[in-house]
mmCIF file of C-alpha atoms in Angstrom:
data_model
loop_
_atom_site.group_PDB
_atom_site.id
_atom_site.type_symbol
_atom_site.label_atom_id
_atom_site.label_comp_id
_atom_site.label_asym_id
_atom_site.label_seq_id
_atom_site.Cartn_x
_atom_site.Cartn_y
_atom_site.Cartn_z
ATOM 1 C CA MET A 1485 -0.841 30.658 -5.425
ATOM 2 C CA ARG A 1486 1.146 29.548 -8.454
ATOM 3 C CA ILE A 1487 3.763 27.775 -6.325
ATOM 4 C CA SER A 1488 1.143 25.810 -4.369
ATOM 5 C CA THR A 1489 -0.675 24.854 -7.559
ATOM 6 C CA LEU A 1490 2.495 23.558 -9.174
ATOM 7 C CA PHE A 1491 3.358 21.634 -6.023
ATOM 8 C CA VAL A 1492 -0.002 19.872 -6.113
ATOM 9 C CA ILE A 1493 0.471 18.912 -9.767
ATOM 10 C CA VAL A 1494 3.954 17.519 -9.112
ATOM 11 C CA PHE A 1495 2.679 15.635 -6.069
ATOM 12 C CA LEU A 1496 -0.151 14.022 -8.014
ATOM 13 C CA ILE A 1497 2.183 12.867 -10.784
ATOM 14 C CA ALA A 1498 4.841 11.593 -8.392
ATOM 15 C CA SER A 1499 2.349 9.699 -6.237
ATOM 16 C CA GLY A 1500 0.626 8.072 -9.195
ATOM 17 C CA LEU A 1501 -2.781 9.325 -8.082
ATOM 18 C CA LYS A 1502 -5.509 8.812 -10.695
ATOM 19 C CA VAL A 1503 -6.800 12.212 -11.745
ATOM 20 C CA ARG A 1504 -9.163 11.472 -14.599
ATOM 21 C CA GLY A 1505 -12.928 11.404 -14.297
ATOM 22 C CA ASP A 1506 -13.899 7.726 -14.367
ATOM 23 C CA GLU A 1507 -15.634 5.018 -12.361
ATOM 24 C CA ILE A 1508 -14.702 3.394 -9.069
ATOM 25 C CA THR A 1509 -16.466 0.261 -7.802
ATOM 26 C CA LEU A 1510 -16.706 -0.802 -4.159
ATOM 27 C CA HIS A 1511 -17.643 -4.429 -3.462
ATOM 28 C CA PHE A 1512 -18.916 -5.693 -0.088
ATOM 29 C CA THR A 1513 -18.929 -9.129 1.593
ATOM 30 C CA ALA A 1514 -19.430 -10.122 5.230
ATOM 31 C CA SER A 1515 -19.504 -12.779 7.902
ATOM 32 C CA HIS A 1516 -21.547 -12.730 11.100
ATOM 33 C CA THR A 1517 -20.376 -14.722 14.116
ATOM 34 C CA CYS A 1518 -17.827 -16.584 12.007
ATOM 35 C CA SER A 1519 -20.340 -17.619 9.313
ATOM 36 C CA PRO A 1520 -20.605 -16.121 5.808
ATOM 37 C CA VAL A 1521 -23.757 -14.002 5.421
ATOM 38 C CA SER A 1522 -25.280 -11.608 2.915
ATOM 39 C CA LEU A 1523 -25.339 -7.975 3.916
ATOM 40 C CA ASP A 1524 -28.813 -6.582 4.571
ATOM 41 C CA SER A 1525 -27.648 -3.085 3.617
ATOM 42 C CA VAL A 1526 -24.586 -0.877 3.304
ATOM 43 C CA LYS A 1527 -24.590 2.824 4.211
ATOM 44 C CA ILE A 1528 -21.895 5.002 2.636
ATOM 45 C CA GLU A 1529 -21.244 8.458 4.083
ATOM 46 C CA ASN A 1530 -18.912 10.923 2.383
ATOM 47 C CA LEU A 1531 -17.159 12.575 5.332
ATOM 48 C CA THR A 1532 -15.354 15.012 3.047
ATOM 49 C CA GLN A 1533 -18.131 16.391 0.847
ATOM 50 C CA GLY A 1534 -21.186 15.249 2.767
ATOM 51 C CA GLY A 1535 -23.946 13.063 1.400
ATOM 52 C CA ILE A 1536 -25.214 9.564 2.153
ATOM 53 C CA LYS A 1537 -25.932 6.625 -0.134
ATOM 54 C CA VAL A 1538 -27.504 3.314 0.947
ATOM 55 C CA ILE A 1539 -27.707 0.071 -1.007
ATOM 56 C CA TYR A 1540 -29.867 -2.902 -0.035
ATOM 57 C CA ALA A 1541 -29.671 -6.665 -0.562
ATOM 58 C CA PRO A 1542 -29.246 -8.340 -2.970
ATOM 59 C CA GLU A 1543 -26.936 -5.543 -4.157
ATOM 60 C CA ASN A 1544 -23.401 -6.034 -2.871
ATOM 61 C CA ALA A 1545 -21.503 -3.408 -4.873
ATOM 62 C CA VAL A 1546 -21.744 0.249 -5.798
ATOM 63 C CA THR A 1547 -20.122 2.205 -8.623
ATOM 64 C CA PHE A 1548 -19.422 5.927 -8.396
ATOM 65 C CA LEU A 1549 -18.608 8.207 -11.303
ATOM 66 C CA VAL A 1550 -15.617 10.170 -10.058
ATOM 67 C CA THR A 1551 -16.278 13.777 -10.913
ATOM 68 C CA ALA A 1552 -12.763 15.245 -10.815
ATOM 69 C CA THR A 1553 -9.886 16.348 -8.636
ATOM 70 C CA ASP A 1554 -10.320 19.984 -7.603
ATOM 71 C CA LEU A 1555 -7.355 22.204 -6.785
ATOM 72 C CA ILE A 1556 -9.223 25.280 -5.629
ATOM 73 C CA GLU A 1557 -10.898 25.993 -2.345
ATOM 74 C CA GLY A 1558 -14.655 25.897 -2.339
ATOM 75 C CA ARG A 1559 -17.110 24.162 -4.665
ATOM 76 C CA TYR A 1560 -19.019 26.267 -7.143
ATOM 77 C CA GLU A 1561 -22.410 24.689 -7.709
ATOM 78 C CA GLU A 1562 -23.162 26.514 -10.977
ATOM 79 C CA LEU A 1563 -20.082 26.322 -13.210
ATOM 80 C CA TYR A 1564 -19.053 22.790 -14.157
ATOM 81 C CA VAL A 1565 -15.846 21.888 -15.991
ATOM 82 C CA ALA A 1566 -15.872 18.201 -16.903
ATOM 83 C CA GLN A 1567 -12.629 16.275 -16.647
ATOM 84 C CA ASN A 1568 -11.052 16.174 -20.094
ATOM 85 C CA TYR A 1569 -11.574 12.950 -22.022
ATOM 86 C CA PRO A 1570 -9.543 10.882 -22.489
ATOM 87 C CA ASN A 1571 -7.266 11.528 -19.552
ATOM 88 C CA PRO A 1572 -4.435 10.650 -19.675
ATOM 89 C CA PHE A 1573 -4.437 11.601 -23.358
ATOM 90 C CA SER A 1574 -2.009 11.284 -26.223
ATOM 91 C CA GLY A 1575 -1.835 14.430 -28.329
ATOM 92 C CA ILE A 1576 -5.546 15.399 -28.383
ATOM 93 C CA THR A 1577 -8.244 15.552 -25.720
ATOM 94 C CA GLU A 1578 -11.800 16.909 -25.436
ATOM 95 C CA ILE A 1579 -13.071 19.416 -22.855
ATOM 96 C CA ASN A 1580 -16.731 20.136 -22.031
ATOM 97 C CA VAL A 1581 -17.827 23.093 -19.915
ATOM 98 C CA TYR A 1582 -21.251 23.944 -18.508
ATOM 99 C CA VAL A 1583 -21.806 27.710 -18.160
ATOM 100 C CA PRO A 1584 -24.741 28.701 -15.908
ATOM 101 C CA GLU A 1585 -25.333 32.136 -17.457
ATOM 102 C CA THR A 1586 -24.004 34.385 -20.185
ATOM 103 C CA ASP A 1587 -20.727 35.927 -19.099
ATOM 104 C CA LYS A 1588 -17.202 36.616 -20.293
ATOM 105 C CA PHE A 1589 -15.043 33.544 -19.641
ATOM 106 C CA ARG A 1590 -11.340 32.892 -19.923
ATOM 107 C CA ILE A 1591 -10.092 29.360 -20.536
ATOM 108 C CA ASP A 1592 -6.373 28.968 -19.826
ATOM 109 C CA VAL A 1593 -4.125 25.918 -20.089
ATOM 110 C CA PHE A 1594 -0.898 26.194 -18.074
ATOM 111 C CA ASP A 1595 2.199 23.995 -18.239
ATOM 112 C CA LEU A 1596 4.176 22.878 -15.187
ATOM 113 C CA ALA A 1597 6.264 26.021 -15.263
ATOM 114 C CA GLY A 1598 3.114 28.136 -14.871
ATOM 115 C CA ARG A 1599 3.289 29.464 -18.443
ATOM 116 C CA ILE A 1600 0.128 29.768 -20.530
ATOM 117 C CA ALA A 1601 0.314 27.044 -23.170
ATOM 118 C CA ALA A 1602 -3.002 27.965 -24.826
ATOM 119 C CA ASN A 1603 -6.053 30.035 -24.019
ATOM 120 C CA HIS A 1604 -9.471 31.161 -25.251
ATOM 121 C CA GLU A 1605 -11.355 34.264 -24.099
ATOM 122 C CA ALA A 1606 -14.915 35.011 -25.157
ATOM 123 C CA VAL A 1607 -18.445 35.741 -24.007
ATOM 124 C CA LEU A 1608 -20.132 32.342 -23.562
ATOM 125 C CA GLU A 1609 -23.882 31.962 -23.369
ATOM 126 C CA GLY A 1610 -25.445 29.776 -20.700
ATOM 127 C CA GLY A 1611 -25.261 26.100 -21.665
ATOM 128 C CA ILE A 1612 -22.704 23.482 -22.667
ATOM 129 C CA HIS A 1613 -19.571 24.426 -24.626
ATOM 130 C CA HIS A 1614 -17.030 22.151 -26.300
ATOM 131 C CA PHE A 1615 -13.271 22.528 -26.736
ATOM 132 C CA THR A 1616 -10.469 20.446 -28.201
ATOM 133 C CA PHE A 1617 -6.984 20.703 -26.742
ATOM 134 C CA HIS A 1618 -3.901 19.741 -28.772
ATOM 135 C CA GLY A 1619 -0.937 19.206 -26.451
ATOM 136 C CA SER A 1620 2.702 19.934 -27.183
ATOM 137 C CA ASP A 1621 5.587 17.984 -25.641
ATOM 138 C CA ARG A 1622 4.552 18.585 -22.008
ATOM 139 C CA GLN A 1623 3.281 15.764 -19.811
ATOM 140 C CA ALA A 1624 1.027 17.724 -17.473
ATOM 141 C CA TYR A 1625 -1.253 20.731 -17.835
ATOM 142 C CA LEU A 1626 -3.552 22.719 -15.590
ATOM 143 C CA LEU A 1627 -6.871 23.734 -17.164
ATOM 144 C CA SER A 1628 -8.469 26.833 -15.629
ATOM 145 C CA VAL A 1629 -11.919 28.208 -16.525
ATOM 146 C CA SER A 1630 -12.841 31.514 -14.920
ATOM 147 C CA SER A 1631 -15.080 34.566 -15.134
ATOM 148 C CA GLY A 1632 -15.847 37.436 -12.804
ATOM 149 C CA ARG A 1633 -17.955 35.110 -10.607
ATOM 150 C CA TYR A 1634 -16.740 31.579 -11.227
ATOM 151 C CA ARG A 1635 -13.538 29.613 -11.327
ATOM 152 C CA GLN A 1636 -12.726 25.929 -11.629
ATOM 153 C CA GLN A 1637 -9.596 23.942 -12.471
ATOM 154 C CA ARG A 1638 -8.732 20.480 -13.745
ATOM 155 C CA ILE A 1639 -5.484 18.562 -14.199
ATOM 156 C CA MET A 1640 -4.766 17.079 -17.632
ATOM 157 C CA ILE A 1641 -2.087 14.405 -18.083
ATOM 158 C CA GLN A 1642 -0.446 13.596 -21.427
ATOM 159 C CA THR A 1643 1.328 10.291 -21.987
ATOM 160 C CA GLY A 1644 4.450 10.278 -24.135
ATOM 161 C CA ARG A 1645 5.452 13.234 -26.275
ATOM 162 C CA GLU A 1646 3.137 12.884 -29.240
ATOM 163 C CA GLY A 1647 1.909 16.469 -29.210
ATOM 164 C CA GLY A 1648 2.722 19.090 -31.813
ATOM 165 C CA PRO A 1649 5.304 21.873 -31.625
ATOM 166 C CA GLU A 1650 2.775 24.205 -29.939
ATOM 167 C CA ALA A 1651 -0.262 23.590 -27.776
ATOM 168 C CA ARG A 1652 -3.638 24.700 -29.178
ATOM 169 C CA LEU A 1653 -7.087 25.177 -27.668
ATOM 170 C CA ILE A 1654 -9.925 25.107 -30.216
ATOM 171 C CA TYR A 1655 -13.493 26.178 -29.479
ATOM 172 C CA ASN A 1656 -15.978 23.806 -31.135
ATOM 173 C CA GLY A 1657 -19.193 25.616 -30.281
ATOM 174 C CA ALA A 1658 -22.146 25.186 -27.939
ATOM 175 C CA GLY A 1659 -25.054 22.774 -27.693
ATOM 176 C CA PRO A 1660 -25.215 18.978 -27.864
ATOM 177 C CA GLY A 1661 -22.444 18.684 -30.464
ATOM 178 C CA ALA A 1662 -21.267 15.534 -32.186
ATOM 179 C CA GLY A 1663 -18.982 12.771 -31.058
ATOM 180 C CA TRP A 1664 -19.565 13.085 -27.315
ATOM 181 C CA ASN A 1665 -21.732 11.346 -24.734
ATOM 182 C CA HIS A 1666 -24.408 13.888 -23.838
ATOM 183 C CA ARG A 1667 -26.180 11.501 -21.451
ATOM 184 C CA ALA A 1668 -23.019 10.706 -19.476
ATOM 185 C CA PHE A 1669 -22.084 14.394 -19.270
ATOM 186 C CA THR A 1670 -25.580 15.381 -18.099
ATOM 187 C CA SER A 1671 -25.614 12.613 -15.496
ATOM 188 C CA THR A 1672 -22.245 13.710 -14.122
ATOM 189 C CA LEU A 1673 -23.314 17.353 -14.199
ATOM 190 C CA LYS A 1674 -26.448 16.653 -12.147
ATOM 191 C CA ALA A 1675 -24.448 14.612 -9.637
ATOM 192 C CA THR A 1676 -21.818 17.327 -9.279
ATOM 193 C CA LEU A 1677 -24.186 20.291 -9.073
ATOM 194 C CA LYS A 1678 -26.061 18.432 -6.366
ATOM 195 C CA SER A 1679 -29.153 20.057 -4.932
ATOM 196 C CA GLY A 1680 -28.800 18.761 -1.386
ATOM 197 C CA THR A 1681 -29.566 15.031 -1.619
ATOM 198 C CA GLY A 1682 -27.079 13.984 -4.285
ATOM 199 C CA PHE A 1683 -23.959 11.927 -3.605
ATOM 200 C CA SER A 1684 -20.710 12.625 -5.392
ATOM 201 C CA PHE A 1685 -17.234 11.219 -4.861
ATOM 202 C CA ASP A 1686 -13.778 12.497 -5.716
ATOM 203 C CA TYR A 1687 -10.476 10.664 -5.263
ATOM 204 C CA GLY A 1688 -9.184 11.345 -1.764
ATOM 205 C CA ASP A 1689 -12.632 11.695 -0.169
ATOM 206 C CA GLU A 1690 -12.926 9.895 3.168
ATOM 207 C CA LEU A 1691 -15.849 7.483 3.347
ATOM 208 C CA ARG A 1692 -17.490 5.888 6.370
ATOM 209 C CA ILE A 1693 -18.949 2.578 5.195
ATOM 210 C CA THR A 1694 -21.299 0.707 7.533
ATOM 211 C CA GLY A 1695 -22.355 -2.844 6.754
ATOM 212 C CA TYR A 1696 -25.444 -4.380 8.399
ATOM 213 C CA ALA A 1697 -26.098 -8.134 8.525
ATOM 214 C CA THR A 1698 -28.374 -10.584 10.344
ATOM 215 C CA ASP A 1699 -27.131 -13.949 11.578
ATOM 216 C CA PHE A 1700 -28.953 -17.328 11.474
ATOM 217 C CA TYR A 1701 -30.865 -16.539 14.655
ATOM 218 C CA GLY A 1702 -32.024 -13.075 13.653
ATOM 219 C CA ASN A 1703 -29.394 -11.071 15.496
ATOM 220 C CA LEU A 1704 -28.614 -7.817 13.657
ATOM 221 C CA GLY A 1705 -25.020 -6.646 13.749
ATOM 222 C CA PHE A 1706 -22.997 -3.946 12.015
ATOM 223 C CA LEU A 1707 -19.433 -2.846 11.461
ATOM 224 C CA GLU A 1708 -17.972 0.502 10.333
ATOM 225 C CA ILE A 1709 -15.003 0.917 8.010
ATOM 226 C CA ILE A 1710 -13.450 4.321 7.289
ATOM 227 C CA ASP A 1711 -11.363 4.547 4.126
ATOM 228 C CA GLY A 1712 -10.455 6.816 1.216
ATOM 229 C CA PRO A 1713 -10.441 4.469 -1.801
ATOM 230 C CA LEU A 1714 -8.321 5.430 -4.804
ATOM 231 C CA SER A 1715 -9.318 2.474 -7.001
ATOM 232 C CA ASP A 1716 -11.750 -0.443 -7.111
ATOM 233 C CA THR A 1717 -11.813 -1.913 -3.595
ATOM 234 C CA ASP A 1718 -13.247 -5.002 -1.854
ATOM 235 C CA TYR A 1719 -14.475 -4.501 1.712
ATOM 236 C CA PHE A 1720 -15.041 -7.386 4.137
ATOM 237 C CA PHE A 1721 -17.208 -6.846 7.233
ATOM 238 C CA ASP A 1722 -16.242 -9.333 9.965
ATOM 239 C CA ILE A 1723 -19.260 -8.703 12.188
ATOM 240 C CA ALA A 1724 -19.365 -10.105 15.760
ATOM 241 C CA ASN A 1725 -16.081 -11.906 15.311
ATOM 242 C CA THR A 1726 -16.589 -14.315 18.238
ATOM 243 C CA PRO A 1727 -17.361 -18.030 18.092
ATOM 244 C CA PRO A 1728 -20.949 -18.879 19.027
ATOM 245 C CA ALA A 1729 -21.604 -20.417 22.424
ATOM 246 C CA VAL A 1730 -21.445 -24.220 22.315
ATOM 247 C CA PRO A 1731 -23.011 -26.891 24.549
ATOM 248 C CA SER A 1732 -20.957 -28.599 27.211
ATOM 249 C CA GLU A 1733 -19.404 -31.968 26.593
ATOM 250 C CA ILE A 1734 -21.826 -34.885 26.287
ATOM 251 C CA SER A 1735 -22.007 -37.011 29.408
ATOM 252 C CA GLY A 1736 -23.041 -40.674 29.453
ATOM 253 C CA SER A 1737 -21.700 -44.134 28.924
ATOM 254 C CA ASP A 1738 -19.013 -44.455 26.307
ATOM 255 C CA SER A 1739 -19.347 -48.247 26.221
ATOM 256 C CA VAL A 1740 -22.306 -49.576 24.224
ATOM 257 C CA HIS A 1741 -23.203 -53.267 24.021
ATOM 258 C CA ARG A 1742 -25.165 -55.098 21.342
ATOM 259 C CA HIS A 1743 -28.953 -54.865 21.822
ATOM 260 C CA GLN A 1744 -28.529 -52.420 24.711
ATOM 261 C CA ALA A 1745 -31.508 -50.028 24.857
ATOM 262 C CA GLU A 1746 -32.613 -46.823 26.602
ATOM 263 C CA LEU A 1747 -29.195 -45.244 26.669
ATOM 264 C CA ARG A 1748 -29.254 -41.695 28.012
ATOM 265 C CA TYR A 1749 -26.890 -38.878 27.253
ATOM 266 C CA SER A 1750 -27.133 -35.267 28.366
ATOM 267 C CA VAL A 1751 -25.644 -31.814 27.899
ATOM 268 C CA GLU A 1752 -26.138 -28.577 29.737
ATOM 269 C CA PRO A 1753 -28.401 -26.310 27.647
ATOM 270 C CA THR A 1754 -26.973 -23.195 26.003
ATOM 271 C CA GLU A 1755 -29.371 -20.442 24.965
ATOM 272 C CA LYS A 1756 -30.320 -20.665 21.264
ATOM 273 C CA TYR A 1757 -27.990 -23.573 20.651
ATOM 274 C CA LEU A 1758 -29.746 -26.374 22.553
ATOM 275 C CA ASN A 1759 -30.646 -28.465 19.521
ATOM 276 C CA GLN A 1760 -27.935 -27.306 17.147
ATOM 277 C CA PHE A 1761 -25.414 -30.124 17.622
ATOM 278 C CA ASN A 1762 -24.807 -33.750 16.595
ATOM 279 C CA TRP A 1763 -22.869 -36.642 18.007
ATOM 280 C CA THR A 1764 -22.140 -40.237 17.139
ATOM 281 C CA VAL A 1765 -21.689 -43.325 19.250
ATOM 282 C CA PRO A 1766 -19.128 -45.954 18.177
#
C-alpha cells in the first residue's frame, strides 16, 4: 500500500497534474451546417463518478469546483477532508475537516519517504475542525485522516523550501472559526457528500459532453465529445458538418439588351432553399 501511494504522488508531481481544490471552467461554442449558431443546451455526464448537469441558452459556459484528488478506493459520503488551502503552499497551509459523528480520529502527514512528518490524534466531535500545517523542507506531503470507520487522503504540494526545520500540525479547534470561507467550504461539502442528484468533478474524471443546436430552418442537431479536462477548456461542436444543398445553376440568356423586358431565368428547386439565393445580371 505504501509503495503504490508513493508511486501515485511521484507520478502526479512528474506529470504536472493540478492537485489543489480549485475551479475549472468549460466554454462551449458551435456551428450547425457550416454556420455559427448558439447552443440550445449542453448536457454534461460524469462517466467516472456519475451525475448529470445541463445548462441552457444563453449560458455557454460552466464552472465546476474541483473537490480533490483521491488516492484511496471508494468514496466515503460522510467524512470530508477539504483540499488544503493554499495548495501549492509556501511554508504554511490550512486544513479543514468535516467529521460526521464523534469518534477518535488520527490525522497523519507523511513525506515522500512514507515517514510521518506530523500527526494529531484525538476524539473529535461531529462538525467542522480546523488545522494549520507548517511544512519543513519537503516538497510533497500526503495528508491522511482516519478513524475506525472512515479514511480519506489528500496530496499537499509545497513550493520552494521555505518551511521550518520540522513539520508541525496544529489543531485550531472546531466550529466556524476565523479567517476561512465558511460558505465556500459548506458549498463544496454539500457537492461532495452528494445525496444522489449532485454533480461533482475531480481532475481525471471522464466527461461526455453533448451539445444541442438548431439551424436556421429549425433542424435540431447534436454532437458528443468525450474528454477528461485538466484545466479550463474550450469545446467547439461542429454539428452537421456538411454544406447545405444549393440550387442548380441559373439558366437563361446571358446577353441583355437595353430596354429588353420580360427576361426569364430559372433554377431547379431544392427543398428549403428555393428562395434563398441571389444573382446579378451584367
